[in-house]
Amino acid sequence: MKTFLPTFAGFVVFAVIVLLQSIVFPIHLSDMGKGNLHAFMACFYYCWPLYFITALLTQGLIVLPIWKAAHLWSMVGKDLAVIATALLCAIFAGGIAYIIWDKQTGIYHLASMAILMLLIQLTYWVINFFVLSFITTHKITLKPKIKTAPNNIYLK
């Protein structure tokens, strides 16, 4: 549940945004690779199963072990984990933006793509950590219905 639910919650938010946007602006396969928000949404629209599997693997193999260890850390350690997550998001956002950047569009386009990618990643991780925190702190248990004995059980 800690692997699937936080990942699923983050993906549902982005899927709703992409689906609502696709109603107004239809998404086609040829939209990918243009280096703008619509191209990124087209990529998500067509490749979401691959992204979801990658997110599940990341959640299960990397995030959950760090999450379990972070409960033993002090508040400074937890803050450093959040800062490290944000830093990794910034590095990956910059790297992805640089890979898909067309140099003819200028450095400002690269910066805007990197900021957009960073905001998307940070939004996903905020949702992910919120759901993970909710699951961890609020133990959801189902209580079985207690059957009461009939009143005449002790009668002879």
Coordinates of N, CA and C in Angstrom, one line a residue:
M1 N 0.8 -1.2 0.0 CA 0.0 0.0 0.0 C 0.9 1.3 0.0
K2 N 2.0 1.2 0.7 CA 2.9 2.4 0.7 C 3.6 2.6 -0.6
T3 N 3.7 1.6 -1.4 CA 4.3 1.7 -2.7 C 3.3 2.2 -3.8
F4 N 2.1 1.6 -3.8 CA 1.1 1.9 -4.8 C 0.3 3.2 -4.6
L5 N -0.2 3.4 -3.4 CA -1.1 4.5 -3.2 C -0.5 5.9 -3.4
P6 N 0.7 6.2 -2.8 CA 1.3 7.5 -3.1 C 1.6 7.8 -4.5
T7 N 2.1 6.8 -5.2 CA 2.4 6.9 -6.6 C 1.1 7.1 -7.4
F8 N 0.1 6.3 -7.1 CA -1.2 6.4 -7.8 C -1.8 7.8 -7.6
A9 N -1.7 8.4 -6.4 CA -2.3 9.7 -6.1 C -1.6 10.8 -6.9
G10 N -0.3 10.7 -7.0 CA 0.4 11.7 -7.8 C 0.1 11.6 -9.3
F11 N -0.1 10.4 -9.7 CA -0.4 10.2 -11.2 C -1.9 10.6 -11.5
V12 N -2.8 10.4 -10.5 CA -4.2 10.8 -10.8 C -4.3 12.3 -11.0
V13 N -3.5 13.1 -10.1 CA -3.6 14.5 -10.3 C -3.1 15.0 -11.6
F14 N -2.0 14.4 -12.1 CA -1.5 14.8 -13.4 C -2.3 14.3 -14.5
A15 N -2.9 13.1 -14.4 CA -3.8 12.5 -15.4 C -5.0 13.4 -15.6
V16 N -5.6 13.9 -14.5 CA -6.8 14.7 -14.6 C -6.4 16.0 -15.3
I17 N -5.3 16.6 -15.0 CA -4.9 17.8 -15.7 C -4.7 17.6 -17.1
V18 N -4.0 16.5 -17.5 CA -3.7 16.2 -18.9 C -5.0 15.9 -19.6
L19 N -5.9 15.1 -19.0 CA -7.2 14.8 -19.7 C -8.0 16.0 -19.9
L20 N -8.1 16.9 -18.9 CA -8.9 18.1 -19.1 C -8.3 19.0 -20.2
Q21 N -7.0 19.1 -20.2 CA -6.3 19.9 -21.2 C -6.5 19.3 -22.6
S22 N -6.6 18.0 -22.7 CA -6.7 17.3 -24.0 C -8.1 17.5 -24.6
I23 N -9.1 17.9 -23.7 CA -10.4 18.2 -24.3 C -10.4 19.5 -25.0
V24 N -9.7 20.5 -24.5 CA -9.6 21.8 -25.1 C -8.6 21.8 -26.3
F25 N -7.4 21.3 -26.0 CA -6.4 21.2 -27.0 C -6.1 19.7 -27.3
P26 N -6.6 19.1 -28.4 CA -6.4 17.7 -28.7 C -4.9 17.4 -28.7
I27 N -4.6 16.2 -28.2 CA -3.2 15.8 -28.1 C -2.9 14.7 -29.2
H28 N -1.9 14.9 -29.9 CA -1.5 14.0 -31.0 C -0.1 13.5 -30.8
L29 N 0.3 12.4 -31.3 CA 1.6 11.8 -31.2 C 2.7 12.8 -31.7
S30 N 2.4 13.6 -32.7 CA 3.4 14.5 -33.3 C 3.6 15.7 -32.4
D31 N 2.9 15.9 -31.3 CA 3.1 17.0 -30.4 C 4.3 16.8 -29.5
M32 N 4.7 15.6 -29.4 CA 5.9 15.3 -28.5 C 7.2 15.9 -29.1
G33 N 8.1 16.3 -28.2 CA 9.4 16.7 -28.7 C 9.5 18.2 -29.0
K34 N 8.5 19.0 -28.8 CA 8.5 20.4 -29.2 C 9.1 21.3 -28.0
G35 N 9.3 20.7 -26.9 CA 9.9 21.4 -25.8 C 9.0 22.5 -25.1
N36 N 7.7 22.2 -25.1 CA 6.8 23.1 -24.4 C 5.9 22.3 -23.5
L37 N 5.0 22.9 -22.8 CA 4.1 22.3 -21.8 C 3.2 21.3 -22.6
H38 N 2.7 21.7 -23.7 CA 1.8 20.8 -24.5 C 2.5 19.5 -24.9
A39 N 3.8 19.6 -25.3 CA 4.6 18.5 -25.7 C 4.8 17.6 -24.5
F40 N 5.0 18.2 -23.3 CA 5.2 17.3 -22.1 C 4.0 16.6 -21.8
M41 N 2.8 17.3 -21.9 CA 1.6 16.6 -21.6 C 1.3 15.5 -22.6
A42 N 1.6 15.7 -23.9 CA 1.5 14.7 -24.9 C 2.3 13.5 -24.6
C43 N 3.5 13.7 -24.1 CA 4.4 12.6 -23.7 C 3.8 11.8 -22.5
F44 N 3.3 12.5 -21.6 CA 2.6 11.9 -20.4 C 1.4 11.1 -20.9
Y45 N 0.6 11.7 -21.8 CA -0.6 11.1 -22.3 C -0.3 9.7 -23.0
Y46 N 0.8 9.6 -23.8 CA 1.1 8.4 -24.5 C 2.0 7.5 -23.7
C47 N 2.8 7.9 -22.8 CA 3.8 7.1 -22.1 C 3.5 6.9 -20.7
W48 N 2.3 7.2 -20.2 CA 2.1 7.1 -18.7 C 2.3 5.7 -18.2
P49 N 2.0 4.6 -18.9 CA 2.3 3.3 -18.3 C 3.7 3.1 -17.9
L50 N 4.6 3.5 -18.8 CA 6.0 3.4 -18.6 C 6.5 4.3 -17.4
Y51 N 5.9 5.5 -17.3 CA 6.2 6.4 -16.2 C 5.7 5.9 -14.9
F52 N 4.5 5.3 -14.9 CA 3.9 4.7 -13.7 C 4.7 3.5 -13.2
I53 N 5.2 2.7 -14.1 CA 6.0 1.5 -13.6 C 7.3 2.0 -13.1
T54 N 7.9 3.0 -13.7 CA 9.2 3.6 -13.2 C 8.9 4.3 -11.8
A55 N 7.8 4.9 -11.7 CA 7.5 5.6 -10.4 C 7.3 4.5 -9.3
L56 N 6.6 3.4 -9.6 CA 6.4 2.3 -8.6 C 7.8 1.7 -8.2
L57 N 8.7 1.5 -9.2 CA 10.0 1.0 -8.9 C 10.8 1.9 -8.0
T58 N 10.7 3.2 -8.3 CA 11.4 4.2 -7.6 C 10.9 4.3 -6.1
Q59 N 9.6 4.2 -6.0 CA 8.9 4.3 -4.7 C 9.3 3.1 -3.9
G60 N 9.3 1.9 -4.5 CA 9.6 0.7 -3.7 C 11.0 0.5 -3.4
L61 N 11.9 0.8 -4.3 CA 13.3 0.5 -4.1 C 14.2 1.6 -3.5
I62 N 13.7 2.9 -3.7 CA 14.5 4.0 -3.2 C 13.8 4.8 -2.1
V63 N 12.6 5.2 -2.3 CA 11.9 6.1 -1.4 C 11.5 5.4 -0.1
L64 N 10.9 4.2 -0.2 CA 10.5 3.6 1.1 C 11.6 3.2 2.0
P65 N 12.7 2.7 1.6 CA 13.8 2.5 2.5 C 14.3 3.8 3.2
I66 N 14.4 4.9 2.4 CA 14.8 6.1 2.9 C 13.7 6.7 3.9
W67 N 12.5 6.5 3.6 CA 11.4 6.9 4.4 C 11.4 6.2 5.8
K68 N 11.7 4.9 5.7 CA 11.7 4.1 7.0 C 12.9 4.6 7.8
A69 N 14.1 4.8 7.2 CA 15.2 5.3 7.9 C 15.1 6.7 8.5
A70 N 14.3 7.5 7.7 CA 14.1 8.9 8.2 C 13.4 9.0 9.5
H71 N 12.5 8.0 9.8 CA 11.8 8.1 11.0 C 12.7 8.0 12.2
L72 N 13.9 7.4 12.0 CA 14.9 7.3 13.1 C 15.8 8.5 13.2
W73 N 15.8 9.4 12.2 CA 16.6 10.6 12.2 C 16.1 11.7 13.0
S74 N 16.9 12.6 13.3 CA 16.5 13.9 14.0 C 15.7 14.7 13.0
M75 N 15.2 15.9 13.5 CA 14.5 16.8 12.6 C 15.5 17.4 11.6
V76 N 16.7 17.6 11.9 CA 17.7 18.1 11.0 C 18.0 17.1 9.9
G77 N 18.0 15.8 10.2 CA 18.2 14.7 9.2 C 17.0 14.7 8.3
K78 N 15.8 14.9 8.8 CA 14.6 14.9 8.0 C 14.6 16.1 7.0
D79 N 15.0 17.2 7.5 CA 15.1 18.4 6.7 C 16.2 18.2 5.6
L80 N 17.3 17.6 5.9 CA 18.3 17.3 4.9 C 17.8 16.3 3.9
A81 N 16.9 15.4 4.2 CA 16.3 14.5 3.3 C 15.4 15.2 2.3
V82 N 14.6 16.2 2.8 CA 13.8 17.0 2.0 C 14.6 17.9 1.0
I83 N 15.7 18.5 1.6 CA 16.5 19.3 0.7 C 17.2 18.5 -0.3
A84 N 17.7 17.3 0.0 CA 18.3 16.4 -1.0 C 17.3 16.0 -2.1
T85 N 16.1 15.7 -1.7 CA 15.0 15.4 -2.7 C 14.8 16.6 -3.6
A86 N 14.7 17.8 -3.1 CA 14.6 19.0 -4.0 C 15.8 19.2 -4.8
L87 N 17.0 18.9 -4.3 CA 18.2 19.1 -5.1 C 18.2 18.1 -6.2
L88 N 17.9 16.8 -5.9 CA 17.9 15.8 -7.0 C 16.8 16.1 -8.1
C89 N 15.7 16.7 -7.6 CA 14.7 17.1 -8.6 C 15.2 18.2 -9.5
A90 N 16.0 19.1 -8.9 CA 16.5 20.2 -9.7 C 17.6 19.7 -10.7
I91 N 18.4 18.8 -10.2 CA 19.4 18.2 -11.1 C 18.8 17.5 -12.3
F92 N 17.8 16.6 -12.0 CA 17.1 15.9 -13.0 C 16.3 16.8 -14.0
A93 N 15.7 17.8 -13.4 CA 14.9 18.8 -14.2 C 15.9 19.5 -15.2
G94 N 17.0 20.0 -14.7 CA 18.0 20.6 -15.5 C 18.5 19.7 -16.6
G95 N 18.8 18.5 -16.2 CA 19.3 17.5 -17.2 C 18.3 17.1 -18.3
I96 N 17.1 16.9 -17.9 CA 16.1 16.6 -18.9 C 15.8 17.8 -19.8
A97 N 15.7 19.0 -19.2 CA 15.5 20.2 -20.0 C 16.7 20.4 -21.0
Y98 N 17.9 20.1 -20.6 CA 19.0 20.3 -21.4 C 19.0 19.3 -22.6
I99 N 18.6 18.1 -22.3 CA 18.5 17.0 -23.3 C 17.5 17.4 -24.4
I100 N 16.4 17.9 -24.0 CA 15.3 18.2 -25.0 C 15.4 19.6 -25.6
W101 N 16.3 20.4 -25.1 CA 16.4 21.8 -25.5 C 17.0 22.0 -26.9
D102 N 16.4 22.8 -27.6 CA 16.9 23.2 -29.0 C 17.7 24.5 -28.8
K103 N 18.9 24.5 -29.1 CA 19.8 25.6 -28.8 C 19.4 26.9 -29.6
Q104 N 18.6 26.7 -30.6 CA 18.2 27.9 -31.4 C 17.1 28.7 -30.7
T105 N 16.5 28.1 -29.7 CA 15.4 28.7 -29.0 C 15.9 29.7 -27.9
G106 N 17.2 29.6 -27.5 CA 17.8 30.5 -26.6 C 17.8 29.9 -25.2
I107 N 18.6 30.6 -24.3 CA 18.9 30.1 -23.0 C 17.7 30.3 -22.1
Y108 N 16.8 31.3 -22.4 CA 15.6 31.5 -21.6 C 14.6 30.4 -21.7
H109 N 14.6 29.8 -22.9 CA 13.7 28.7 -23.1 C 14.2 27.5 -22.3
L110 N 15.5 27.3 -22.2 CA 16.1 26.2 -21.4 C 15.7 26.5 -19.9
A111 N 15.9 27.7 -19.5 CA 15.6 28.0 -18.1 C 14.1 27.8 -17.8
S112 N 13.2 28.2 -18.7 CA 11.8 28.0 -18.4 C 11.4 26.5 -18.5
M113 N 12.0 25.7 -19.3 CA 11.8 24.3 -19.4 C 12.3 23.6 -18.1
A114 N 13.4 24.1 -17.6 CA 14.0 23.5 -16.4 C 13.1 23.8 -15.2
I115 N 12.6 25.0 -15.1 CA 11.7 25.5 -14.0 C 10.4 24.7 -14.1
L116 N 9.9 24.5 -15.3 CA 8.6 23.8 -15.4 C 8.8 22.3 -15.0
M117 N 9.9 21.7 -15.4 CA 10.2 20.3 -15.0 C 10.4 20.2 -13.5
L118 N 11.0 21.2 -12.9 CA 11.3 21.2 -11.5 C 9.9 21.3 -10.7
L119 N 9.1 22.2 -11.2 CA 7.8 22.4 -10.5 C 6.9 21.1 -10.6
I120 N 7.0 20.5 -11.8 CA 6.2 19.2 -11.9 C 6.7 18.2 -11.0
Q121 N 8.0 18.0 -10.9 CA 8.6 17.0 -10.1 C 8.3 17.3 -8.6
L122 N 8.5 18.6 -8.2 CA 8.3 18.9 -6.8 C 6.8 18.7 -6.4
T123 N 5.9 19.0 -7.3 CA 4.5 18.8 -7.1 C 4.2 17.3 -6.9
Y124 N 4.8 16.5 -7.7 CA 4.6 15.0 -7.6 C 5.1 14.6 -6.2
W125 N 6.3 15.0 -5.8 CA 6.9 14.5 -4.6 C 6.1 15.1 -3.3
V126 N 5.6 16.3 -3.4 CA 4.8 16.8 -2.3 C 3.6 15.9 -2.1
I127 N 2.9 15.6 -3.2 CA 1.7 14.8 -3.1 C 2.1 13.4 -2.6
N128 N 3.2 12.8 -3.1 CA 3.6 11.5 -2.7 C 4.0 11.5 -1.3
F129 N 4.7 12.4 -0.8 CA 5.1 12.4 0.6 C 3.9 12.7 1.6
F130 N 3.0 13.5 1.1 CA 1.8 13.8 1.9 C 1.0 12.5 2.1
V131 N 0.7 11.8 1.0 CA 0.0 10.5 1.1 C 0.8 9.5 1.9
L132 N 2.0 9.4 1.7 CA 2.9 8.5 2.4 C 2.8 8.8 3.9
S133 N 2.9 10.1 4.3 CA 2.8 10.5 5.7 C 1.5 10.2 6.3
F134 N 0.4 10.4 5.5 CA -0.9 10.1 5.9 C -1.1 8.6 6.2
I135 N -0.6 7.8 5.3 CA -0.6 6.3 5.5 C 0.2 5.9 6.7
T136 N 1.3 6.5 6.9 CA 2.2 6.1 8.0 C 1.6 6.5 9.4
T137 N 1.1 7.7 9.5 CA 0.7 8.2 10.8 C -0.7 7.8 11.1
H138 N -1.6 7.6 10.1 CA -3.0 7.3 10.4 C -3.2 5.8 10.0
K139 N -2.9 4.9 10.9 CA -3.1 3.5 10.6 C -4.6 3.2 10.4
I140 N -4.8 2.8 9.2 CA -6.2 2.5 8.8 C -6.4 1.0 9.0
T141 N -7.3 0.7 9.9 CA -7.6 -0.7 10.2 C -9.1 -0.9 10.2
L142 N -9.5 -2.0 9.7 CA -10.9 -2.4 9.7 C -11.2 -3.2 10.9
K143 N -12.2 -2.8 11.7 CA -12.6 -3.5 12.9 C -13.7 -4.5 12.6
P144 N -13.5 -5.7 13.0 CA -14.5 -6.7 12.7 C -15.7 -6.4 13.5
K145 N -16.9 -6.7 13.0 CA -18.1 -6.5 13.7 C -18.2 -7.6 14.8
I146 N -18.5 -7.1 16.0 CA -18.5 -8.0 17.1 C -19.9 -8.6 17.2
K147 N -20.0 -9.9 17.2 CA -21.3 -10.6 17.3 C -21.6 -10.8 18.7
T148 N -22.8 -10.4 19.1 CA -23.2 -10.5 20.5 C -24.0 -11.9 20.6
A149 N -23.7 -12.5 21.8 CA -24.4 -13.8 22.0 C -25.8 -13.5 22.4
P150 N -26.7 -14.5 22.0 CA -28.1 -14.4 22.4 C -28.2 -14.4 23.9
N151 N -29.3 -13.7 24.4 CA -29.5 -13.6 25.8 C -29.8 -14.9 26.5
N152 N -30.3 -15.9 25.9 CA -30.6 -17.2 26.5 C -29.5 -18.2 26.5
I153 N -28.2 -17.8 26.3 CA -27.1 -18.7 26.2 C -26.8 -19.4 27.5
Y154 N -27.1 -18.8 28.6 CA -26.8 -19.4 29.9 C -28.0 -20.1 30.5
L155 N -29.1 -20.1 29.8 CA -30.3 -20.8 30.3 C -30.1 -22.3 30.2
K156 N -30.6 -23.1 31.2 CA -30.4 -24.5 31.2 C -31.7 -25.2 30.6

